[in-house]
PDB file of C-alpha atoms in Angstrom:
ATOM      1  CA  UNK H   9       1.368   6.973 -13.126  1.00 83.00           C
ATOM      2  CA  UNK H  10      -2.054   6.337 -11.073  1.00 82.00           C
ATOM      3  CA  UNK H  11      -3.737   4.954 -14.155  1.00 84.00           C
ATOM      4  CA  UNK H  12      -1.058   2.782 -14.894  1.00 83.00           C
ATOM      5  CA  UNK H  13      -0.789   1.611 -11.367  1.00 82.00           C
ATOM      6  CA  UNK H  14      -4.431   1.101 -11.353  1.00 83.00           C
ATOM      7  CA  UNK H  15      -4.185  -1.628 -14.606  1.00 83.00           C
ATOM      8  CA  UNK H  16      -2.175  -4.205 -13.073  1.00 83.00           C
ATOM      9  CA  UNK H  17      -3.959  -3.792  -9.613  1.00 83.00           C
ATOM     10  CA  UNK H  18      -7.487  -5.023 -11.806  1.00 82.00           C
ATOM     11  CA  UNK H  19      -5.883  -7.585 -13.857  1.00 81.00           C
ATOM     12  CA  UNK H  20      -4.632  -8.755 -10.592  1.00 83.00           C
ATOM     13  CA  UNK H  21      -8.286  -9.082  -9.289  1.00 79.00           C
ATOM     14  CA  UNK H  22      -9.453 -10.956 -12.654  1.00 78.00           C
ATOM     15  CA  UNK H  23      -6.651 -13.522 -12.059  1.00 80.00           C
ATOM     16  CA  UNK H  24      -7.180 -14.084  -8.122  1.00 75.00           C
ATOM     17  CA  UNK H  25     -10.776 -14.552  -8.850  1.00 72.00           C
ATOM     18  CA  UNK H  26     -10.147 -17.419 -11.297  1.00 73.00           C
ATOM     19  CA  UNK H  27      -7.516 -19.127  -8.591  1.00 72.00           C
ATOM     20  CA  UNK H  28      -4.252 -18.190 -10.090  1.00 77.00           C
ATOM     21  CA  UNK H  29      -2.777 -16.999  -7.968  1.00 76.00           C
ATOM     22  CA  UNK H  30       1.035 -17.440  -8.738  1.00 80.00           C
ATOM     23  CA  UNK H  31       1.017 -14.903 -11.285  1.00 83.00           C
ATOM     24  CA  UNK H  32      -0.237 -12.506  -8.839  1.00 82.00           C
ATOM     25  CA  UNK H  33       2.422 -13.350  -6.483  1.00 80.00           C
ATOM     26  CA  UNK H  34       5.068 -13.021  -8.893  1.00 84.00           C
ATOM     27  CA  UNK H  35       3.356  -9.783  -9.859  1.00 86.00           C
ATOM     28  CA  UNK H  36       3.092  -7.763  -6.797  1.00 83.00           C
ATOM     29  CA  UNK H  37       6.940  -8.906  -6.219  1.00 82.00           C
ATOM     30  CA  UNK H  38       7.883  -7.236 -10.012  1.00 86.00           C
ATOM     31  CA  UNK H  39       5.845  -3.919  -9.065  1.00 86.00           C
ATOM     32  CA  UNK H  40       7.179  -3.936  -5.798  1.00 82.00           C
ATOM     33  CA  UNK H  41      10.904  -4.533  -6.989  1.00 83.00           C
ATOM     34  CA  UNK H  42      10.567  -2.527 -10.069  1.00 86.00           C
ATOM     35  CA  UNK H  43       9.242   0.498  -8.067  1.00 84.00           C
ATOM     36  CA  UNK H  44      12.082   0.824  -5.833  1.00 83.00           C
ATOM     37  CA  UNK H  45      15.196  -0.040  -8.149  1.00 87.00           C
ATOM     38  CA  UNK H  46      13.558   2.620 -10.677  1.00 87.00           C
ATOM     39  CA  UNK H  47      12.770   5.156  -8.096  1.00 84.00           C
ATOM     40  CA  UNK H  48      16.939   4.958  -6.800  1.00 82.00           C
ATOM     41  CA  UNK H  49      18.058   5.054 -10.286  1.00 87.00           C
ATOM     42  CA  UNK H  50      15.485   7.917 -11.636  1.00 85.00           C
ATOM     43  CA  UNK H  51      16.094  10.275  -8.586  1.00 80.00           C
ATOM     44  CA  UNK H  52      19.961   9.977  -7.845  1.00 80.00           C
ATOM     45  CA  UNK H  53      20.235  11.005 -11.450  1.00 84.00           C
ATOM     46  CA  UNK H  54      19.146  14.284 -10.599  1.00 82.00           C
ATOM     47  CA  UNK H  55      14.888  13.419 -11.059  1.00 81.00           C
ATOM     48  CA  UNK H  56      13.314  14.013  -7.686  1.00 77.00           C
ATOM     49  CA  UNK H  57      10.364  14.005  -7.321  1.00 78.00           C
ATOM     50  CA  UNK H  58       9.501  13.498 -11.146  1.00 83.00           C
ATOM     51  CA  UNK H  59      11.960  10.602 -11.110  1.00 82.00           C
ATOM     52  CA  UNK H  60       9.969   8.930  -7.832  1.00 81.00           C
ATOM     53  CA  UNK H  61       6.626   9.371 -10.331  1.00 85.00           C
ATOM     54  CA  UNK H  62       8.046   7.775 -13.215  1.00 88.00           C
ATOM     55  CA  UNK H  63       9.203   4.904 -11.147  1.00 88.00           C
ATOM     56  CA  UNK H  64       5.211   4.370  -9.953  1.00 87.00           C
ATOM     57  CA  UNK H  65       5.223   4.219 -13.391  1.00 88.00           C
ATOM     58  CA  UNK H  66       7.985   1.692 -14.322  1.00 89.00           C
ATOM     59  CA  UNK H  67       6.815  -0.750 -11.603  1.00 88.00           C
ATOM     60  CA  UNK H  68       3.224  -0.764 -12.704  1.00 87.00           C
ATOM     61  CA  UNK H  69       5.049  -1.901 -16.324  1.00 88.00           C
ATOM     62  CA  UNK H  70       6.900  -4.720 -14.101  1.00 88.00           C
ATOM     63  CA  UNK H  71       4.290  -5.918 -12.210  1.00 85.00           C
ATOM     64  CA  UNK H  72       1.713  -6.225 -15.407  1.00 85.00           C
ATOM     65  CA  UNK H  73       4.843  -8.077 -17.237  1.00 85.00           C
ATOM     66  CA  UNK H  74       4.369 -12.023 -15.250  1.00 82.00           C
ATOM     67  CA  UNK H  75       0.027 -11.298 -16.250  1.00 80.00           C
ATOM     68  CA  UNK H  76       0.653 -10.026 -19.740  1.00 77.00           C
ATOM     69  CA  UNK H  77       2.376 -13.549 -20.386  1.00 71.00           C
ATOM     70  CA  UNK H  78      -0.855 -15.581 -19.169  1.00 68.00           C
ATOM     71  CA  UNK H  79      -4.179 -14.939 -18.759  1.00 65.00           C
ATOM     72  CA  UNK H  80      -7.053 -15.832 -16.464  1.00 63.00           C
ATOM     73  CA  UNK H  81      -9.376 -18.855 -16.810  1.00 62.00           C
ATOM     74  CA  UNK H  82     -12.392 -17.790 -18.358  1.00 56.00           C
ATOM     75  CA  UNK H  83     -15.543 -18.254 -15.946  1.00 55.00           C
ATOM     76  CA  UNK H  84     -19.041 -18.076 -15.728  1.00 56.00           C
ATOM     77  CA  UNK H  85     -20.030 -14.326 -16.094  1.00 60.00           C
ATOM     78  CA  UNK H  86     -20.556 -12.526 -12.081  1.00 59.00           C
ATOM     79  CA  UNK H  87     -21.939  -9.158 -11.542  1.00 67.00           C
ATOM     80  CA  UNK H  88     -19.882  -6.849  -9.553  1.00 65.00           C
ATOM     81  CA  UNK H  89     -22.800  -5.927  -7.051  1.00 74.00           C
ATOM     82  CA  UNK H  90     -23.315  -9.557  -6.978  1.00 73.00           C
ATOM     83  CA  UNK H  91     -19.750 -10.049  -6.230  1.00 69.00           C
ATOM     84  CA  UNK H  92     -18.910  -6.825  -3.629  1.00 73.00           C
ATOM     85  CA  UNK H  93     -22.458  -7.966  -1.751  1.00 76.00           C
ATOM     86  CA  UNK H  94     -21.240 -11.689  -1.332  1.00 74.00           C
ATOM     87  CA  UNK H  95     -17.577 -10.615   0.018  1.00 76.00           C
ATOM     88  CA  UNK H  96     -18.760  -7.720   1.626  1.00 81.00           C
ATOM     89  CA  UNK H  97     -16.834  -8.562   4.851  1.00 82.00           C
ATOM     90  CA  UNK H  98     -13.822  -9.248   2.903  1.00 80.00           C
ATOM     91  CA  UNK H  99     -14.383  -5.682   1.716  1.00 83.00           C
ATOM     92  CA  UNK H 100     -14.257  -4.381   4.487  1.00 86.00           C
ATOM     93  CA  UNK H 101     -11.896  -6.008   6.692  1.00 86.00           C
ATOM     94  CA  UNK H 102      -9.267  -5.622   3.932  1.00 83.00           C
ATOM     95  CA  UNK H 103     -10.098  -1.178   3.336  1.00 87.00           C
ATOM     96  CA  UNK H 104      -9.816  -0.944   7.374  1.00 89.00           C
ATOM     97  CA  UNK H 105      -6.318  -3.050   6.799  1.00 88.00           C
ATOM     98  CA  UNK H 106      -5.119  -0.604   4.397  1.00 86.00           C
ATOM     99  CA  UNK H 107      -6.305   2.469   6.601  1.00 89.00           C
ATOM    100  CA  UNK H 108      -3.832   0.530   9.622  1.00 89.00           C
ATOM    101  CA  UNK H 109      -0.694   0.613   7.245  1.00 87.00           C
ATOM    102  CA  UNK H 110      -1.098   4.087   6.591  1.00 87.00           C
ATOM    103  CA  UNK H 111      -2.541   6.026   9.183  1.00 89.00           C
ATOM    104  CA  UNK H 112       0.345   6.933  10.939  1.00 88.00           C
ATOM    105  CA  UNK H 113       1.712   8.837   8.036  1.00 89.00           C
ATOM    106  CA  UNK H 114      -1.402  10.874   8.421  1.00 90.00           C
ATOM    107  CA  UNK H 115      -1.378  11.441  12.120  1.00 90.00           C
ATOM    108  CA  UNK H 116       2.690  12.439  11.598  1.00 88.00           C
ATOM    109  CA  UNK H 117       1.650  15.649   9.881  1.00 87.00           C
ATOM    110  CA  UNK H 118      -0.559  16.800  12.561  1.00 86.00           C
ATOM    111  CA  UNK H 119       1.754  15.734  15.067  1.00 85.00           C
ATOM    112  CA  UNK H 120       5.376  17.464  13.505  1.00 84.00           C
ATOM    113  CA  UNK H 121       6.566  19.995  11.753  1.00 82.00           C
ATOM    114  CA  UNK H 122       6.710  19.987   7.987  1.00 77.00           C
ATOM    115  CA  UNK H 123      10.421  18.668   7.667  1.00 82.00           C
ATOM    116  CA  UNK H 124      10.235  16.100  10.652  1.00 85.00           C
ATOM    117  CA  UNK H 125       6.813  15.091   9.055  1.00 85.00           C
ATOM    118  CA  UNK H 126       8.349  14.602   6.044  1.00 86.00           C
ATOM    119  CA  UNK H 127      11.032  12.439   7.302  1.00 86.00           C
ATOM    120  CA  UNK H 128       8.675  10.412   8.758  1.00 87.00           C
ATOM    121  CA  UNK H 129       7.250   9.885   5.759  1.00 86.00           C
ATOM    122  CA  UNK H 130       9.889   9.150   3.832  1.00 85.00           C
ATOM    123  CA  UNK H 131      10.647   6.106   6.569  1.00 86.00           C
ATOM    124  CA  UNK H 132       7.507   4.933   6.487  1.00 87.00           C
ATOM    125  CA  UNK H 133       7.354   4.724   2.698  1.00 83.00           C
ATOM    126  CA  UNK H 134      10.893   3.003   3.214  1.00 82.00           C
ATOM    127  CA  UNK H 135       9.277   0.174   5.663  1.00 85.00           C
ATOM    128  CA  UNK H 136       6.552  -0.501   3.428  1.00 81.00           C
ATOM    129  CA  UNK H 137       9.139  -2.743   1.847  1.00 77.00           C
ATOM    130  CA  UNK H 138       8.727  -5.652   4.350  1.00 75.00           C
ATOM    131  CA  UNK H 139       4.972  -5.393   3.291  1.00 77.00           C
ATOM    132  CA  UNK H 140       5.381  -5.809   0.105  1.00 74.00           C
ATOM    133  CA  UNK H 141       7.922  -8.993  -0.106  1.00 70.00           C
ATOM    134  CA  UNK H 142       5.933 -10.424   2.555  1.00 69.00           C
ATOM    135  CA  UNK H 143       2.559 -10.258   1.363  1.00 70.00           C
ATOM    136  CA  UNK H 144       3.375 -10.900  -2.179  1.00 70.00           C
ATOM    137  CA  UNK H 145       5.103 -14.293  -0.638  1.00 67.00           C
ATOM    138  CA  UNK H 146       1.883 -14.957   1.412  1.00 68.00           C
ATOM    139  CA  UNK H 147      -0.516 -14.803  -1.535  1.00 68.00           C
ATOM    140  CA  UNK H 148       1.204 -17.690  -3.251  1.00 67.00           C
ATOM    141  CA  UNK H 149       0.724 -19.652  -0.240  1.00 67.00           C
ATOM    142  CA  UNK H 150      -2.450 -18.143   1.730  1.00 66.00           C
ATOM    143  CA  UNK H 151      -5.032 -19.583  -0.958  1.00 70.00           C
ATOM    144  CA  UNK H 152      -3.929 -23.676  -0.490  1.00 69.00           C
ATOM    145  CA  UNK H 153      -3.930 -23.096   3.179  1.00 67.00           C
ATOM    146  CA  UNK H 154      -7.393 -21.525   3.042  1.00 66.00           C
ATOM    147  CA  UNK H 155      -8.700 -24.136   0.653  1.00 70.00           C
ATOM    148  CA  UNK H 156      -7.320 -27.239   2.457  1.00 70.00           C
ATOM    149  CA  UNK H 157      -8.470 -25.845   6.135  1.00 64.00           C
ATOM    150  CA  UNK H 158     -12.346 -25.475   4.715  1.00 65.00           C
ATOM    151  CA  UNK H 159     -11.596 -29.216   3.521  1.00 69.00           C
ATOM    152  CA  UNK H 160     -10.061 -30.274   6.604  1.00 63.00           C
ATOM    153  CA  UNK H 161     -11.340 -28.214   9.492  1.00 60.00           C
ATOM    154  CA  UNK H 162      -8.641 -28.016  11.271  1.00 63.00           C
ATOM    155  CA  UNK H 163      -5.085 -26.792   9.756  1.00 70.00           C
ATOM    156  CA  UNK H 164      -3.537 -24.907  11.997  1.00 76.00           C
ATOM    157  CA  UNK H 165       0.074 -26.081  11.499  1.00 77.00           C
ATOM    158  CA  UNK H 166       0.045 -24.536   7.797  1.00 77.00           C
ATOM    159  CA  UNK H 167      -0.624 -21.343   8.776  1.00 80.00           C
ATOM    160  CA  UNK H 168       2.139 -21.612  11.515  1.00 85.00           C
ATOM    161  CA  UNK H 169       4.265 -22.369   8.810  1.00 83.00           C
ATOM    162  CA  UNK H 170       3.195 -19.666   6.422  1.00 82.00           C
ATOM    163  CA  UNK H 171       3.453 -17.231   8.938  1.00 87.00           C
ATOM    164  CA  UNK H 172       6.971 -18.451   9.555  1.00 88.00           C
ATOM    165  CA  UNK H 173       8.002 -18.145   6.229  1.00 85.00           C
ATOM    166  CA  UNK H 174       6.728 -14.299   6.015  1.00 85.00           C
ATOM    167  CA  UNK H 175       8.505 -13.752   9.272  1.00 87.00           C
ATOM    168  CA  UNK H 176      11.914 -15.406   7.846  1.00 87.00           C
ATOM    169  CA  UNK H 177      11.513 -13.258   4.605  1.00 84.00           C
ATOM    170  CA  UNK H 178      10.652  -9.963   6.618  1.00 86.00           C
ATOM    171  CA  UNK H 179      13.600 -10.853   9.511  1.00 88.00           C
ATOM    172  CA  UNK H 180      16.621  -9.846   6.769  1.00 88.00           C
ATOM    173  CA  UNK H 181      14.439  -6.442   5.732  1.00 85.00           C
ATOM    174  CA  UNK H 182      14.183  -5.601   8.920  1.00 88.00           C
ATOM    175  CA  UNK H 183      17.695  -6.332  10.077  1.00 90.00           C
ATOM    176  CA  UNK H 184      18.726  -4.007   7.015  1.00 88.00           C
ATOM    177  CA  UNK H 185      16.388  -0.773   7.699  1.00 86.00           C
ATOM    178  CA  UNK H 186      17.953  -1.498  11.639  1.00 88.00           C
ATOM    179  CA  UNK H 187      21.753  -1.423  11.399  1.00 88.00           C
ATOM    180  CA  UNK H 188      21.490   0.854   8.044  1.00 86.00           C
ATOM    181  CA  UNK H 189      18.599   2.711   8.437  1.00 85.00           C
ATOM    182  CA  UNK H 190      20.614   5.712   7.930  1.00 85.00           C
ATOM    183  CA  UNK H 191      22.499   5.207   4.700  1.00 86.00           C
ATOM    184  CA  UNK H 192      18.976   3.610   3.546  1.00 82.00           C
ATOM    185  CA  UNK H 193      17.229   6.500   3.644  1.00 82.00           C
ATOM    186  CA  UNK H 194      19.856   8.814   2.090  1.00 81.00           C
ATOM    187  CA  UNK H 195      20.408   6.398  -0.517  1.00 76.00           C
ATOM    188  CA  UNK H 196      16.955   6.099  -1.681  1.00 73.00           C
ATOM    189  CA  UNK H 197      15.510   9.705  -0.783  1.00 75.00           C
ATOM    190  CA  UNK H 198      18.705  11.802   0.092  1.00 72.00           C
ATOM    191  CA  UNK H 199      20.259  13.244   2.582  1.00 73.00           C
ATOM    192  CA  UNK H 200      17.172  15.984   3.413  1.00 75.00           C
ATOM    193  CA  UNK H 201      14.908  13.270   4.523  1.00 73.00           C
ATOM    194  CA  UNK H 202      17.067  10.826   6.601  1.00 76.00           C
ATOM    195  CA  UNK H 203      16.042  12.793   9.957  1.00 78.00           C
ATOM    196  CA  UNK H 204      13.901   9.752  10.953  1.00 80.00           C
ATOM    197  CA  UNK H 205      16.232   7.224  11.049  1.00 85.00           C
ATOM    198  CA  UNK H 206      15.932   6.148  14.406  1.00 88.00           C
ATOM    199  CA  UNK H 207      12.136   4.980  13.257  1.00 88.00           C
ATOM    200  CA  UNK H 208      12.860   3.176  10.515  1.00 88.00           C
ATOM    201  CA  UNK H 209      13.801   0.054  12.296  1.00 90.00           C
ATOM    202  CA  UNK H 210      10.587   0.524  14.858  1.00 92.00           C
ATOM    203  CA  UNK H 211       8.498   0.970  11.382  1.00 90.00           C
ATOM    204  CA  UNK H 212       9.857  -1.889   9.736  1.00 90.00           C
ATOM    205  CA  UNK H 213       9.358  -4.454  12.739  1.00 92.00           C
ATOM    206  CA  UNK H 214       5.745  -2.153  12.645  1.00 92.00           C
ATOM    207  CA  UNK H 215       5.228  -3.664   8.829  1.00 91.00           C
ATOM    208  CA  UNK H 216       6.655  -6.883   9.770  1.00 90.00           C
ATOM    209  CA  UNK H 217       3.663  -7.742  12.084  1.00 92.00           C
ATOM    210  CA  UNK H 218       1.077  -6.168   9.897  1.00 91.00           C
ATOM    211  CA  UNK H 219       1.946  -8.388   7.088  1.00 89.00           C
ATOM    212  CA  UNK H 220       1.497 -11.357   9.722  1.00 90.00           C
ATOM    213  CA  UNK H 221      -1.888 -10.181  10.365  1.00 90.00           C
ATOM    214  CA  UNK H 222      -2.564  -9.339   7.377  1.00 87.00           C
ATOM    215  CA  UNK H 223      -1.923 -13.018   6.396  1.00 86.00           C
ATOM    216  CA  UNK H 224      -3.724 -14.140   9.542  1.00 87.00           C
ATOM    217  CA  UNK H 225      -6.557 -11.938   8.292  1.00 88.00           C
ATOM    218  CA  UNK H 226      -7.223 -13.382   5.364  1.00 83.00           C
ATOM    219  CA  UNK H 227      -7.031 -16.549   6.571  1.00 82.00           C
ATOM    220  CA  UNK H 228      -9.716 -16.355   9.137  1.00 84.00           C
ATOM    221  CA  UNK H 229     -11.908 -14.520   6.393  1.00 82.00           C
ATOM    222  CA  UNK H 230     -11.363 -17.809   4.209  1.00 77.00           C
ATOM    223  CA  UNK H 231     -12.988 -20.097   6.633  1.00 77.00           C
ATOM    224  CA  UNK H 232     -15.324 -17.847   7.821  1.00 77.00           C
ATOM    225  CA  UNK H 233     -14.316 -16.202  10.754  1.00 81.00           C
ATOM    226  CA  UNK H 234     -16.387 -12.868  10.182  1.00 83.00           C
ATOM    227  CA  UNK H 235     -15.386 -11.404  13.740  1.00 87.00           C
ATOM    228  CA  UNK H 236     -12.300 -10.889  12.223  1.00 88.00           C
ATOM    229  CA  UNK H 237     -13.920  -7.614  10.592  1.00 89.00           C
ATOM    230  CA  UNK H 238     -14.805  -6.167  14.198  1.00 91.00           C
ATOM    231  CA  UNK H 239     -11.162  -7.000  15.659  1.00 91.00           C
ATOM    232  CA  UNK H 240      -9.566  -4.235  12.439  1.00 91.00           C
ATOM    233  CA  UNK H 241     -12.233  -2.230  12.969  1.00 93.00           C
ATOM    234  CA  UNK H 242     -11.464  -1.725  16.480  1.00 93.00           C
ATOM    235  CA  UNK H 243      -7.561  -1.582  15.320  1.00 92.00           C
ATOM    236  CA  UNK H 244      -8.514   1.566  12.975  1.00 91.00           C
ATOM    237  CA  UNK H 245     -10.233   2.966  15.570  1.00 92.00           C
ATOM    238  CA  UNK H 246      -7.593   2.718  18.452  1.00 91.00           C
ATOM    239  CA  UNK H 247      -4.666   3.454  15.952  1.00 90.00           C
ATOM    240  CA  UNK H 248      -5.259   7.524  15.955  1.00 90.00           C
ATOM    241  CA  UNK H 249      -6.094   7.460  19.120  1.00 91.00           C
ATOM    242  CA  UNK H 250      -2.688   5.972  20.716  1.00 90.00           C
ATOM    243  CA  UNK H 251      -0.913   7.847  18.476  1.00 88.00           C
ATOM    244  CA  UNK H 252      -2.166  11.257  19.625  1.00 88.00           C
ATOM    245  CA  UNK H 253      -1.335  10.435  23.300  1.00 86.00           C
ATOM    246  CA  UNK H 254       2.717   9.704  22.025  1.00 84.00           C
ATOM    247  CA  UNK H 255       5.139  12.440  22.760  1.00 83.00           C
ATOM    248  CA  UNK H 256       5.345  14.418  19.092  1.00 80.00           C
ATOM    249  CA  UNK H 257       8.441  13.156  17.730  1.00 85.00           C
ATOM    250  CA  UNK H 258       9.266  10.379  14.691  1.00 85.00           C
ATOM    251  CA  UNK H 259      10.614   7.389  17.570  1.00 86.00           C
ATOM    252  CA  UNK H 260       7.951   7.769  20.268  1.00 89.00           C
ATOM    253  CA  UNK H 261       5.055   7.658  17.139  1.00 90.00           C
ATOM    254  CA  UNK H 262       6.970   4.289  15.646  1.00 89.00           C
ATOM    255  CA  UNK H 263       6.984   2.816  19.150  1.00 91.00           C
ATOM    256  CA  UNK H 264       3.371   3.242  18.931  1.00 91.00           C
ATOM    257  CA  UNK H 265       2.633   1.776  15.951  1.00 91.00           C
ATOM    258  CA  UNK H 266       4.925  -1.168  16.241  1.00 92.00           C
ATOM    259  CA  UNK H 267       2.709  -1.796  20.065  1.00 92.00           C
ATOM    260  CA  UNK H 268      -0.343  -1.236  17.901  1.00 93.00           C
ATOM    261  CA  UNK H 269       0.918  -3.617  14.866  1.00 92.00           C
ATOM    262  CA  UNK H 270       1.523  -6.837  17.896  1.00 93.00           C
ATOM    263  CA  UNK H 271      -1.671  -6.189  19.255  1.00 93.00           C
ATOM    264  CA  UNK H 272      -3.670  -6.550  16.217  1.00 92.00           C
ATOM    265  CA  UNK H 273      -1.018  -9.586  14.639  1.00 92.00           C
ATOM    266  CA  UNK H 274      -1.460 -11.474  18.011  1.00 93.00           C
ATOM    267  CA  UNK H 275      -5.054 -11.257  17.871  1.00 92.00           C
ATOM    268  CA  UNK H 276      -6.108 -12.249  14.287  1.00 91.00           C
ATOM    269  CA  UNK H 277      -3.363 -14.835  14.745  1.00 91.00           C
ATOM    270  CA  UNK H 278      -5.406 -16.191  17.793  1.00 90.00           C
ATOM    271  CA  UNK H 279      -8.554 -15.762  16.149  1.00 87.00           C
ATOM    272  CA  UNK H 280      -7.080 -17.591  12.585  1.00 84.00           C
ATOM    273  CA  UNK H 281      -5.463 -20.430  14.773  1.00 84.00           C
ATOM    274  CA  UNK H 282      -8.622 -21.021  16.963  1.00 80.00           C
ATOM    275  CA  UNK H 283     -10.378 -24.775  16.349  1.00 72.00           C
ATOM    276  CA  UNK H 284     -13.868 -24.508  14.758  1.00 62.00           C
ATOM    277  CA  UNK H 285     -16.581 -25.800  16.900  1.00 55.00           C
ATOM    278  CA  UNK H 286     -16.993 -29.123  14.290  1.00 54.00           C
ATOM    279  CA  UNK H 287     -13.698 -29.688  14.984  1.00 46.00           C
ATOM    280  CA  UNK H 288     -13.191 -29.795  18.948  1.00 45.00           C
ATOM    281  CA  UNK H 289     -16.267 -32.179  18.818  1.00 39.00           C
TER     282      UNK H 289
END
């Protein structure tokens, strides 16, 4: 299931790097989609845990389905040290992103016991959702904006509106995980891991703002904005370290992510919507 996850995740890369980027959209959406319907069908049929790593499987199959149709632009041949050296802050600012989203999972099963642990992960797994929708929307969208701001200089009322439009997408995901957070979770993991309930909603808002970073991120990597890097480095940083001063139980560590995931979304938004120097003159 790995390996097959791992295919579509590279062909992914070859068509972002020739600027087709609909496909990859369209893509992570499948995957994303494909994952979850698979994973309720496989494991209320009696699967469990295999069922849950089949459906890895089956979304991997979706998501490669909208690139096996097309294929990327063929381009002039790069190396990939060439290619990591050049977007080396890119790199980086996009790893310390991924450790954000998931580092609370990590600090849950220091923090509880095995079964509230557990429900906590199962929530958080739940919320990851929102990120998925919203990102996979944003991708579709975030290269244009990027492209016509280095053009421009100054474009600051597309990205409003493309962070709008993740926030409108995410609002209905969220609402869901909030007034059925229960049911949710017993529906898609049964009734032994539906214990954090009351932090599913906090951990959905939580993914809601990281995929408004996330976009706002990328953005300010586009047009060069390389203290953007520092600003999720900090973020990584901080993350344990608020989380290990909340009381040890599933609500109190969602409260702290969700004040962690404004913090960092209100920042890199600042930082992505600040005029360039060229500009103000």
């Amino acid at each position: 299931a790995g390996v097959l996850a791992s295919a579509p995740a590279l062909w992914r890369g070859a068509f972002q790097s020739a600027g087709r980027y609909p496909p990859v959209a369209a893509s992570l959406l499948l995957e994303g989609a494909g994952r979850l319907i698979a994973a309720l069908v496989l494991v209320q049929a009696g699967l469990g845990v295999a069922g849950a790593v089949v459906a890895v499987a089956a979304g991997a199959l979706a998501g490669a389905m909208p690139l096996a149709l097309r294929s990327p632009e063929d381009g002039a041949p790069v190396r990939l040290r060439a290619l990591a050296a050049a977007n080396a802050a890119g790199l980086a600012a996009l790893t310390l992103c991924a450790l954000i989203q998931h580092l609370d999972v990590v600090i849950a099963q220091h923090r509880l016991d095995g079964a509230a642990a557990g429900a906590y992960a199962a929530a958080a797994v739940a919320s990851k959702v929102v990120v998925w929708v919203a990102i996979g929307l944003s991708l579709a969208l975030l290269p244009e904006l990027s492209r016509h701001a280095r053009r421009a200089g100054d474009d600051r009322g597309r990205l409003a509106r493309t962070l709008a439009l993740v926030a409108l997408v995410s609002a209905p995901l969220v609402l869901v995980c909030t007034v059925a957070a229960g049911p949710v979770l017993r529906l898609v993991f049964g009734s032994g891991l539906d214990g954090a309930a009351t932090a599913l909603p906090w951990l959905a808002l939580a993914m809601a703002l990281f995929a408004c970073a996330a976009v706002a991120v990328q953005h300010a990597l586009a047009i060069g904005r390389r203290t953007v890097v520092a600003l999720v480095a900090a973020a990584a940083v901080a993350e344990p370290l608020v989380l290990r001063a909340m009381d040890a139980a599933a609500p109190d560590l969602a409260h702290g992510v969700v004040a962690l995931q404004l913090a960092v979304a209100a920042a890199a938004i600042a930082l992505a919507m600040r005029p360039r120097p060229e500009v103000r003159a």
